[in-house]
PDB file of C-alpha atoms and ligand atoms in Angstrom:
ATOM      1  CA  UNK S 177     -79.980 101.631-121.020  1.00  0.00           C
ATOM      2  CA  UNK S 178     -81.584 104.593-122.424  1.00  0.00           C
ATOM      3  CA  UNK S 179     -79.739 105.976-125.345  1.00  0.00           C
ATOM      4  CA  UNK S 180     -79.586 103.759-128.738  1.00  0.00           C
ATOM      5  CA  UNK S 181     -77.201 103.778-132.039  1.00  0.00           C
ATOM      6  CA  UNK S 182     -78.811 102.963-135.395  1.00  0.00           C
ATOM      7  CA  UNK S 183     -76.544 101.765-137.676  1.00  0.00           C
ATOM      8  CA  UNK S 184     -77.887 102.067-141.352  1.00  0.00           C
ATOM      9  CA  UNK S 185     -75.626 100.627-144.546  1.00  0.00           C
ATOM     10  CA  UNK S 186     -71.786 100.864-144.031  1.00  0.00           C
ATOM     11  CA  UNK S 187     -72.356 100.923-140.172  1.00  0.00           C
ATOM     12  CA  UNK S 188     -72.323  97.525-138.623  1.00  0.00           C
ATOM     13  CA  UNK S 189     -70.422  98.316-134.940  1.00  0.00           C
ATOM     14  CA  UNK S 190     -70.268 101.439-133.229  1.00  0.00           C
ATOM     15  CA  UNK S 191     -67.602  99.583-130.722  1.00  0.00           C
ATOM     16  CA  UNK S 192     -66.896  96.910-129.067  1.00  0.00           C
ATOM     17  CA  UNK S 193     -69.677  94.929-127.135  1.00  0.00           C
ATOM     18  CA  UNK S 194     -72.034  92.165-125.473  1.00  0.00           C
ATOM     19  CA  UNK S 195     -74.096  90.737-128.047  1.00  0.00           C
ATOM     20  CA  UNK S 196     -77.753  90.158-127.170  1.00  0.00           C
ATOM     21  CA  UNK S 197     -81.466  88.789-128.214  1.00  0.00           C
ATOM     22  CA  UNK S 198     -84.056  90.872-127.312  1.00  0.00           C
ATOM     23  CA  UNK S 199     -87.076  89.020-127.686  1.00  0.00           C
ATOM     24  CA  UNK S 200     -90.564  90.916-128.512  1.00  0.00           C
ATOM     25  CA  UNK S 201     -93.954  90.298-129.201  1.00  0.00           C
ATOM     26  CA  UNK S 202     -93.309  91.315-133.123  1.00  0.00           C
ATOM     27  CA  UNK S 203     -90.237  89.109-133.026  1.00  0.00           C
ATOM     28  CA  UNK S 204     -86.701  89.198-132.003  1.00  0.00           C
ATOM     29  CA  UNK S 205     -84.029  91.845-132.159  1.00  0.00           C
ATOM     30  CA  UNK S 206     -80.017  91.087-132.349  1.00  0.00           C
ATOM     31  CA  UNK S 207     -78.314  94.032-130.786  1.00  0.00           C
ATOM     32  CA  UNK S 208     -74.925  95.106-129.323  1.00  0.00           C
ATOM     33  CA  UNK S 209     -74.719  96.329-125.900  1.00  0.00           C
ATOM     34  CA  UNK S 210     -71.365  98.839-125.878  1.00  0.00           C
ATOM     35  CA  UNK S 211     -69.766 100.469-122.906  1.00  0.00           C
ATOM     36  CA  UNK S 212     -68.883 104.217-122.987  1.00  0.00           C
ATOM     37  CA  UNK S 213     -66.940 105.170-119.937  1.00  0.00           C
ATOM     38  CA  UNK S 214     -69.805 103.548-117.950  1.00  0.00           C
ATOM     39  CA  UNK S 215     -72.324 104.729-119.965  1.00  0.00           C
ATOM     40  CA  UNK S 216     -74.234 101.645-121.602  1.00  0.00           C
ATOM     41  CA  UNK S 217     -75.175 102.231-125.375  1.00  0.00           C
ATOM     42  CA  UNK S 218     -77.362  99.962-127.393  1.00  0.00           C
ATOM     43  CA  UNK S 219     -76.252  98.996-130.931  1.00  0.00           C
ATOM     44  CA  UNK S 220     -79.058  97.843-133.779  1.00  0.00           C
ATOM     45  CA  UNK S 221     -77.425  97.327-137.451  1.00  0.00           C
ATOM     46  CA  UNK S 222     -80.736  97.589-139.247  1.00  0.00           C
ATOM     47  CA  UNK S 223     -79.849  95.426-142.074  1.00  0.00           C
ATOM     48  CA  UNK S 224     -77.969  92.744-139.551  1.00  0.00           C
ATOM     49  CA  UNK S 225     -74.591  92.524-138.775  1.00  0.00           C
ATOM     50  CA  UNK S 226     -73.843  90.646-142.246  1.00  0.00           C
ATOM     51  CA  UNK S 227     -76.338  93.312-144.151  1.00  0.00           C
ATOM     52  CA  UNK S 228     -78.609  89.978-145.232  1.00  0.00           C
ATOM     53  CA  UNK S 229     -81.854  91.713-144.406  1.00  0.00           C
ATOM     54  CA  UNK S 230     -83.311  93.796-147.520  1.00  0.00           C
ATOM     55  CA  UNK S 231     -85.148  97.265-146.611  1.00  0.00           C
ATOM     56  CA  UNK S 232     -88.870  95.563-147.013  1.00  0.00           C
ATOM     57  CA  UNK S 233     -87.841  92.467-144.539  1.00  0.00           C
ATOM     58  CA  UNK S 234     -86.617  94.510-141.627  1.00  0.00           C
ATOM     59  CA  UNK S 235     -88.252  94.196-138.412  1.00  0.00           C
ATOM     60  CA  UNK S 236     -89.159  97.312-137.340  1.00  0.00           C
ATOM     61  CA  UNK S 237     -91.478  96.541-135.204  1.00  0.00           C
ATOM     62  CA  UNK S 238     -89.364  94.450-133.543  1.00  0.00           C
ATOM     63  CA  UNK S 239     -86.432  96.678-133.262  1.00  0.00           C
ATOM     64  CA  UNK S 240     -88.022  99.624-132.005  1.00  0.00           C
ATOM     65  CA  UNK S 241     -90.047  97.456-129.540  1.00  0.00           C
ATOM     66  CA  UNK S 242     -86.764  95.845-128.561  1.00  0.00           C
ATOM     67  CA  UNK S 243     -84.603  99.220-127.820  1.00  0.00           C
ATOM     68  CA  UNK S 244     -88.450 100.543-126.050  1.00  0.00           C
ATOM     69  CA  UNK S 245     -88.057  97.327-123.562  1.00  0.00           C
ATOM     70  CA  UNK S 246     -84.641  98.051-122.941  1.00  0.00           C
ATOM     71  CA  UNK S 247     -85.446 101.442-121.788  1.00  0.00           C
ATOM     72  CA  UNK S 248     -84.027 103.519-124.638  1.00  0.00           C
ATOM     73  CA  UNK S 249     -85.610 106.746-124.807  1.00  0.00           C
ATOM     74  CA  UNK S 250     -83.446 108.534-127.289  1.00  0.00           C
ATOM     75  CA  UNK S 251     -82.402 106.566-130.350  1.00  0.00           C
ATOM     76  CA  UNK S 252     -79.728 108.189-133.818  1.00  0.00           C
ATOM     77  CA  UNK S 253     -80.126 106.353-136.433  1.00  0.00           C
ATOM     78  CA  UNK S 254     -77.564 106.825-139.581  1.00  0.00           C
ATOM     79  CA  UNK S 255     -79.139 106.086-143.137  1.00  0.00           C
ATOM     80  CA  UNK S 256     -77.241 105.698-146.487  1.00  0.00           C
ATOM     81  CA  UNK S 257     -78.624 107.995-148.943  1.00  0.00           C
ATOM     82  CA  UNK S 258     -78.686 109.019-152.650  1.00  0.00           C
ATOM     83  CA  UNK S 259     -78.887 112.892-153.092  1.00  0.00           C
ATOM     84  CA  UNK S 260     -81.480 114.454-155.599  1.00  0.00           C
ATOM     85  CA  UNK S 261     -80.239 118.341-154.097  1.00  0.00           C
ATOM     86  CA  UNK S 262     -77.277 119.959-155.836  1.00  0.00           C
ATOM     87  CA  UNK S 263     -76.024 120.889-152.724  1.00  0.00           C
ATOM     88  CA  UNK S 264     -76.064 118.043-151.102  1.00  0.00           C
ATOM     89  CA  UNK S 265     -73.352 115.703-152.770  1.00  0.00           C
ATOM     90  CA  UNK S 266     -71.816 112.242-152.054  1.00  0.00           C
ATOM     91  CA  UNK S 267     -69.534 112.006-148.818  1.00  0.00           C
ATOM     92  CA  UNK S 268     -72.088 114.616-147.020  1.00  0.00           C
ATOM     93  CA  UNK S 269     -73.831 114.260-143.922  1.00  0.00           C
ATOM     94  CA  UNK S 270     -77.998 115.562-144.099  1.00  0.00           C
ATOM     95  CA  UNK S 271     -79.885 116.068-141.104  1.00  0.00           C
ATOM     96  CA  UNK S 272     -83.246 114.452-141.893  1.00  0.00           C
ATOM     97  CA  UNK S 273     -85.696 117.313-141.106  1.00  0.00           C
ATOM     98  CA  UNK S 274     -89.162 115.559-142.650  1.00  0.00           C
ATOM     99  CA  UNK S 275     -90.018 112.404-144.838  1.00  0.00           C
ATOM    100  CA  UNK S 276     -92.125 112.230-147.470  1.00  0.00           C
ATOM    101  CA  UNK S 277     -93.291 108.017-147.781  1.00  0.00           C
ATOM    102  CA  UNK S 278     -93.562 105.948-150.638  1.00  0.00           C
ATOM    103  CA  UNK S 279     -93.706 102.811-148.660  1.00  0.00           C
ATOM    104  CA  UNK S 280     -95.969 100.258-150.002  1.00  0.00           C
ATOM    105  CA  UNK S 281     -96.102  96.766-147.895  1.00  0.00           C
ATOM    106  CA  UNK S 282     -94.891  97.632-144.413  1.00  0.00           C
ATOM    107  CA  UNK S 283     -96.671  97.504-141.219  1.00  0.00           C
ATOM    108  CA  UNK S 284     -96.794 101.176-139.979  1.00  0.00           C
ATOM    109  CA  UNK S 285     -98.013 101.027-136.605  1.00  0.00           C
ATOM    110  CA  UNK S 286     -98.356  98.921-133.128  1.00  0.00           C
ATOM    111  CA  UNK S 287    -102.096  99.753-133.672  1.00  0.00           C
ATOM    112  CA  UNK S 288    -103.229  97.692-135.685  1.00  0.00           C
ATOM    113  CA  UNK S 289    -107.048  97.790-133.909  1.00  0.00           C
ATOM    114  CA  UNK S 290    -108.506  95.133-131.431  1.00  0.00           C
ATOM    115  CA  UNK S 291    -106.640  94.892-128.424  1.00  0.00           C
ATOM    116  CA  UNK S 292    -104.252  96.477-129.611  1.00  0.00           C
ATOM    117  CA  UNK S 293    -106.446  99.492-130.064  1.00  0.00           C
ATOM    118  CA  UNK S 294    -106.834 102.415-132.544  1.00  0.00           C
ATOM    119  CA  UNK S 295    -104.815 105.625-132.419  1.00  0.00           C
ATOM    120  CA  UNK S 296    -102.773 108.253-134.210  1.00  0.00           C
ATOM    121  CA  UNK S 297     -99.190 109.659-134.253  1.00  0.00           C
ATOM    122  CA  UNK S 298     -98.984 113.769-134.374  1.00  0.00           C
ATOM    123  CA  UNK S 299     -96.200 114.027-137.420  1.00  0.00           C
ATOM    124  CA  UNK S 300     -96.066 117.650-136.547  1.00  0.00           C
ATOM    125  CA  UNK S 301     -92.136 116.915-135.545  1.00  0.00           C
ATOM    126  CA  UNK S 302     -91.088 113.683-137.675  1.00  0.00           C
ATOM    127  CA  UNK S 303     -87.699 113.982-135.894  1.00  0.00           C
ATOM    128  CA  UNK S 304     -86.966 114.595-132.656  1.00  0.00           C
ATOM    129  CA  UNK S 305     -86.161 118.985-132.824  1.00  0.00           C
ATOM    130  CA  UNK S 306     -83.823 118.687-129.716  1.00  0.00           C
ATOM    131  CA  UNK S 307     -81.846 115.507-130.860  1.00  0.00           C
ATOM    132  CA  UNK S 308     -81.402 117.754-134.066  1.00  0.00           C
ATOM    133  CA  UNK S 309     -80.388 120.733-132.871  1.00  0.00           C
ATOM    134  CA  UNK S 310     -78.097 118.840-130.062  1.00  0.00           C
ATOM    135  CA  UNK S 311     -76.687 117.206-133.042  1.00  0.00           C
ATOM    136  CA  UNK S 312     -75.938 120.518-134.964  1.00  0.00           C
ATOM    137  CA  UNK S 313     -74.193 121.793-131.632  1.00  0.00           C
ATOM    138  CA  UNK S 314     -72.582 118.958-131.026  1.00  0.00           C
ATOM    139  CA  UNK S 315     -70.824 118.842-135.125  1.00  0.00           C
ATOM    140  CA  UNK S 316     -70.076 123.039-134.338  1.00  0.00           C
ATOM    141  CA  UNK S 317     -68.247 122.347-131.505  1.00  0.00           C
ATOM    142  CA  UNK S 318     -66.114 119.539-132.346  1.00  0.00           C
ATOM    143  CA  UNK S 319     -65.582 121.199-135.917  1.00  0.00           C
ATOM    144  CA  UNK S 320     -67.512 118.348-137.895  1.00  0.00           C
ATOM    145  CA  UNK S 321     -69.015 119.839-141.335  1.00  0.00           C
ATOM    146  CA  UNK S 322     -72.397 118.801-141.634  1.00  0.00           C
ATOM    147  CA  UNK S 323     -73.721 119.918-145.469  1.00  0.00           C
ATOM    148  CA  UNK S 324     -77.978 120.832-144.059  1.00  0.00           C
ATOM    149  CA  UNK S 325     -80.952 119.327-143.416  1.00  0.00           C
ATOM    150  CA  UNK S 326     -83.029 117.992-145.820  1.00  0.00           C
ATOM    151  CA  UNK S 327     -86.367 115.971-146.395  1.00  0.00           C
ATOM    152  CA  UNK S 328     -85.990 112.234-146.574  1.00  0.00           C
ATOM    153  CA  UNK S 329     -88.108 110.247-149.495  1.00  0.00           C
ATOM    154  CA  UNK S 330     -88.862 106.799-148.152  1.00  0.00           C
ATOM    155  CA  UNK S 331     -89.016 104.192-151.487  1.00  0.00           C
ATOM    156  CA  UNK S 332     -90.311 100.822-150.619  1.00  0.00           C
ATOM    157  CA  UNK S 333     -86.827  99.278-152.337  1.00  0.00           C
ATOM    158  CA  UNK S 334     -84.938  97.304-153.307  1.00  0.00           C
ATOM    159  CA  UNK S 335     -84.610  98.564-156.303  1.00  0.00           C
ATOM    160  CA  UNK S 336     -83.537 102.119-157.294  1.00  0.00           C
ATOM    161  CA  UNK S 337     -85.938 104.788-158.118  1.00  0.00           C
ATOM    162  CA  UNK S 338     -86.336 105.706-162.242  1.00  0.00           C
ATOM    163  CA  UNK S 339     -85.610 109.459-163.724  1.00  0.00           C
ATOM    164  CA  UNK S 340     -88.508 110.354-164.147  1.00  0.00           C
ATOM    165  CA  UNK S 341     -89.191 109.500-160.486  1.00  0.00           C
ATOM    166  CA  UNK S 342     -86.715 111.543-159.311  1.00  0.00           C
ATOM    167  CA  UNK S 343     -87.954 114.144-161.314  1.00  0.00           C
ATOM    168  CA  UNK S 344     -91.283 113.994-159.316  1.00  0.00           C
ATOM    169  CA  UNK S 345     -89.526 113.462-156.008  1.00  0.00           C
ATOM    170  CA  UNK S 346     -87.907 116.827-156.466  1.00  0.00           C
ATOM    171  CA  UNK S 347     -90.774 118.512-157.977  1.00  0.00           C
ATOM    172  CA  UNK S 348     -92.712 117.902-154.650  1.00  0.00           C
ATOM    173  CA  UNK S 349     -90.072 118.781-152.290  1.00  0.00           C
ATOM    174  CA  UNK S 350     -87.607 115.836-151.504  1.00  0.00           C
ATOM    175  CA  UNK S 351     -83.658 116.441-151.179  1.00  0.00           C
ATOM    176  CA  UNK S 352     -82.540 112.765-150.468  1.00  0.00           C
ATOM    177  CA  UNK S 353     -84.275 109.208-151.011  1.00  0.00           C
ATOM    178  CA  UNK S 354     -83.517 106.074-148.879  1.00  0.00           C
ATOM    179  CA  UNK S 355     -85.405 103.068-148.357  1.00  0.00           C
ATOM    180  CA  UNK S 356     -85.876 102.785-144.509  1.00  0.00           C
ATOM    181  CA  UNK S 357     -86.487 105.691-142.207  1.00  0.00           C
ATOM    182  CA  UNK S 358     -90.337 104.853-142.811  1.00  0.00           C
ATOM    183  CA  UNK S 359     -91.730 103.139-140.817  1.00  0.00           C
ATOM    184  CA  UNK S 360     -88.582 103.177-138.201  1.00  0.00           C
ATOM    185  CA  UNK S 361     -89.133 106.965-137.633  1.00  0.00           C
ATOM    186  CA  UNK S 362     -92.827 106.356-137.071  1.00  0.00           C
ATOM    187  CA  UNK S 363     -92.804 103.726-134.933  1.00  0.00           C
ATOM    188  CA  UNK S 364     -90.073 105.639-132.768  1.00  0.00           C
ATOM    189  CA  UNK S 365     -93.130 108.428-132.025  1.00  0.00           C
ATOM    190  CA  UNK S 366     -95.760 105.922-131.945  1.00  0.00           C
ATOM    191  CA  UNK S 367     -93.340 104.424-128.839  1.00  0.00           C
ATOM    192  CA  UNK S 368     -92.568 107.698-127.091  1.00  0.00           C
ATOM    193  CA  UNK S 369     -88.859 107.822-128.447  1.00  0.00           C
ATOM    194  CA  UNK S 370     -87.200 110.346-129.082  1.00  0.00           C
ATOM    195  CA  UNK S 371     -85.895 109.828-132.879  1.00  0.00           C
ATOM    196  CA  UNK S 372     -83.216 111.683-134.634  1.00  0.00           C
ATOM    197  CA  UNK S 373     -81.414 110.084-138.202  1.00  0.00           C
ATOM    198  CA  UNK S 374     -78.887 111.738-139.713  1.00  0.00           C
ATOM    199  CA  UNK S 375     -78.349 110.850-144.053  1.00  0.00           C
ATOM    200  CA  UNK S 376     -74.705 110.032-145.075  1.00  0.00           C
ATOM    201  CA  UNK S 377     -74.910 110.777-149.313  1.00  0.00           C
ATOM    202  CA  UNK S 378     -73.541 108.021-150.770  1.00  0.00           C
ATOM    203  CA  UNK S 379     -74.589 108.799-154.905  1.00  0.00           C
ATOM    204  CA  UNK S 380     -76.516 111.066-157.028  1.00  0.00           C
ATOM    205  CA  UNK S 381     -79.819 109.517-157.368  1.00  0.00           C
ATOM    206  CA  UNK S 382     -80.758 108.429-161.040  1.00  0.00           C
ATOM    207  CA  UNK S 383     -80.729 111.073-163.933  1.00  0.00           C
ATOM    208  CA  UNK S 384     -78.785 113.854-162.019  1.00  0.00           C
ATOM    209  CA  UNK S 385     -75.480 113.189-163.460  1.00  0.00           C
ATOM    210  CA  UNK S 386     -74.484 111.290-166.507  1.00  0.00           C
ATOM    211  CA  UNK S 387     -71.941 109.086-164.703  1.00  0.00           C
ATOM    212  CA  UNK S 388     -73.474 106.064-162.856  1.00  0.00           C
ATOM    213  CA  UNK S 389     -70.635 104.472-161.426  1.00  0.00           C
ATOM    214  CA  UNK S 390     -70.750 105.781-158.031  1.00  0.00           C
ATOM    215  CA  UNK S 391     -72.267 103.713-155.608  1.00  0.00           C
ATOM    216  CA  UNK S 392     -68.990 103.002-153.800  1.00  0.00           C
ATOM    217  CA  UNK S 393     -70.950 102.960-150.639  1.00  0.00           C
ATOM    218  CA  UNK S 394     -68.871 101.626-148.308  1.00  0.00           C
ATOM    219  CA  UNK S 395     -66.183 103.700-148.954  1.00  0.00           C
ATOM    220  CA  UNK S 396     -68.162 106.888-148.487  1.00  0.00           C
ATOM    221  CA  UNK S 397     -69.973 105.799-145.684  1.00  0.00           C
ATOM    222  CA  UNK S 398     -66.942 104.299-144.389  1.00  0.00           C
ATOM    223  CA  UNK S 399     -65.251 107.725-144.568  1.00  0.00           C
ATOM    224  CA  UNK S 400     -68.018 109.826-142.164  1.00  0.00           C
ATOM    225  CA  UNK S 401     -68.695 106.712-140.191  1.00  0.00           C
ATOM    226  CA  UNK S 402     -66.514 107.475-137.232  1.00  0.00           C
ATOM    227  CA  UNK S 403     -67.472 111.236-136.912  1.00  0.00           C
ATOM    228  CA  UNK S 404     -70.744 110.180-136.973  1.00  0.00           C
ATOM    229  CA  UNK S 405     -70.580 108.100-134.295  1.00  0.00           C
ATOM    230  CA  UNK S 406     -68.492 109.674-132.195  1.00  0.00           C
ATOM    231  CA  UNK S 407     -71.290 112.937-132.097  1.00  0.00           C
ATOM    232  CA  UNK S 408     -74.333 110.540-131.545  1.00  0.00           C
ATOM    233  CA  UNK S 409     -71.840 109.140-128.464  1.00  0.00           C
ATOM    234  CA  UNK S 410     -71.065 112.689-127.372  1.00  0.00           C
ATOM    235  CA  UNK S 411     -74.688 114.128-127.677  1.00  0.00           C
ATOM    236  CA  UNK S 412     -75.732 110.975-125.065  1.00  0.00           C
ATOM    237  CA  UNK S 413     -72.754 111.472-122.757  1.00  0.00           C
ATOM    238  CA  UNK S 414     -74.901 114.929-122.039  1.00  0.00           C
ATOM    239  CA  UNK S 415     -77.854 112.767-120.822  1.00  0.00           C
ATOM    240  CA  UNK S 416     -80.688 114.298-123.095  1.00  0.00           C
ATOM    241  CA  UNK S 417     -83.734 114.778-121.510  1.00  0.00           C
ATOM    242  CA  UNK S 418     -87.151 114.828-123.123  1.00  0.00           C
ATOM    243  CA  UNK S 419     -88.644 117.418-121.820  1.00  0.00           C
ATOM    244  CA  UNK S 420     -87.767 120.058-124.661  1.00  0.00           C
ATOM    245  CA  UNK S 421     -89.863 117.979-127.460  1.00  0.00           C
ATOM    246  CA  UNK S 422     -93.290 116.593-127.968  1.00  0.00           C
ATOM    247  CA  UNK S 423     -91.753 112.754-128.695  1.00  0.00           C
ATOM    248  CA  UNK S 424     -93.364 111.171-125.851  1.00  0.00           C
ATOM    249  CA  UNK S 425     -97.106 113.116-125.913  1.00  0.00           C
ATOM    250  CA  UNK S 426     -97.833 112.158-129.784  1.00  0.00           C
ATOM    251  CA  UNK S 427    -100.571 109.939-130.083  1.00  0.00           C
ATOM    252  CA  UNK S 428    -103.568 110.734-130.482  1.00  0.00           C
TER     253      UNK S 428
HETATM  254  N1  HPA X 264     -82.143 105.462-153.772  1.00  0.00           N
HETATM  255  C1  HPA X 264     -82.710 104.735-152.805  1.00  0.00           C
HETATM  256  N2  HPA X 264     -82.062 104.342-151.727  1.00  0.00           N
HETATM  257  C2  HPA X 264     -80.773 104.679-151.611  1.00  0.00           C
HETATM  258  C3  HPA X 264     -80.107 105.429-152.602  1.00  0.00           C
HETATM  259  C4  HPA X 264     -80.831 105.836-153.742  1.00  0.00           C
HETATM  260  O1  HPA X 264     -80.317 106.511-154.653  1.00  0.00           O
HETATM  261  N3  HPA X 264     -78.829 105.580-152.172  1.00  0.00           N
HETATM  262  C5  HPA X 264     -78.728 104.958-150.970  1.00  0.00           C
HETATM  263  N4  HPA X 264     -79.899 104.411-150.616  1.00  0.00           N
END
């Protein structure tokens, strides 16, 4: 198997399936194994299948370890987002193009010293450039809006982030805030995996509008969730290669 679906909030299934338990040295992994005209897909809902996991219990280590075993080389990954960009508003789909992290109490890294050595991940490319720009061709083509890229704040969760937070965020250069993509896009480059994760807005984030009602979440994810999937499916059925990144020559 070497291509991999990430499902973040709102996307629990990207098809029908195998279940399996993919057990690691960081701990186990519950993914779907789907079938796409003979092509075998892996399926991870980050949260779980019954979203009981909060953003600071996930296994990351374990999932990314667990889709690495399995032989997936090129992983999307879809993360619910709040929007601190005017242009970017709720029901759009942003291309995460960098991450700025916030994280406090996650492990980071598979090297954690010891055996299991000492070294570095190049962040010169936080995202895989040719998963992103497949992705971009891949929305032209079919005629699927996508609103831009954007840089990803990672928030340690679970609660929401203050104003005057959001103030800062902006202020330094973030367009969207989520709790997850760190450390999962880190430890996708630390592995050699090629790591793409596309945002689906689902609210302004605190202080940009006066209304704070709208965190209907599920219905705005729900409403790109199928065009998102189907151009992560259509980007693997043209067998990526990774020779047109730097994904798997990072550490150093
Ligand atoms: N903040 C943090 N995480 C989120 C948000 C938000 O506004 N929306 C969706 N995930």
């Amino acid at each position: 198997m070497k291509t991999a679906i990430i499902g973040g909030t709102g996307l629990y299934s990207a098809g029908d399936g195998r279940q399996i338990i993919q057990e690691t040295e960081y701990g186990k992994a519950h993914l779907d194994v789907i079938d796409i005209d003979g092509m075998e897909v892996a399926f991870l809902a980050r949260h779980g299948r019954g979203h009981t996991v909060p953003p600071h219990r996930i296994n990351y280590r374990a999932n990314m370890k667990a889709l690495y075993d399995l032989g997936v080389r090129h992983v999307y990954a879809s993360v619910a987002v709040g929007s601190m960009n005017p242009s970017y508003k709720p029901g759009d789909l942003v291309v995460l193009s960098d991450f700025l992290d916030f994280t406090k109490v996650r492990e980071q890294t598979y090297f954690t010293g010891g055996e299991a050595g000492v070294r570095h991940v190049d962040m010169t490319d936080p995202y895989c450039k040719n998963l992103r720009q497949l992705f971009f061709d891949k929305a032209a083509e079919l005629g699927v809006p996508i609103a831009g890229s954007g840089v990803y704040v990672t928030t340690e969760g679970p609660r929401f982030e203050t104003a005057a937070e959001i103030r800062f965020m902006r202020l330094i250069g973030g367009d969207v805030v989520g709790m997850t993509n760190v450390p999962e896009a880190v430890l996708a480059k630390e592995l050699g995996i090629c790591y793409s994760a596309v945002g689906i807005v689902t609210n302004w984030c605190t202080g940009m509008t006066e209304d704070i009602s709208g965190h209907e979440i599920d219905q705005l994810v729900g409403g790109r969730k199928d065009e998102l999937t189907r151009l992560f499916i259509e980007v693997f059925k043209m067998h990526p290669v990774q020779s047109n990144c730097q994904c798997n020559a990072s550490l150093i």
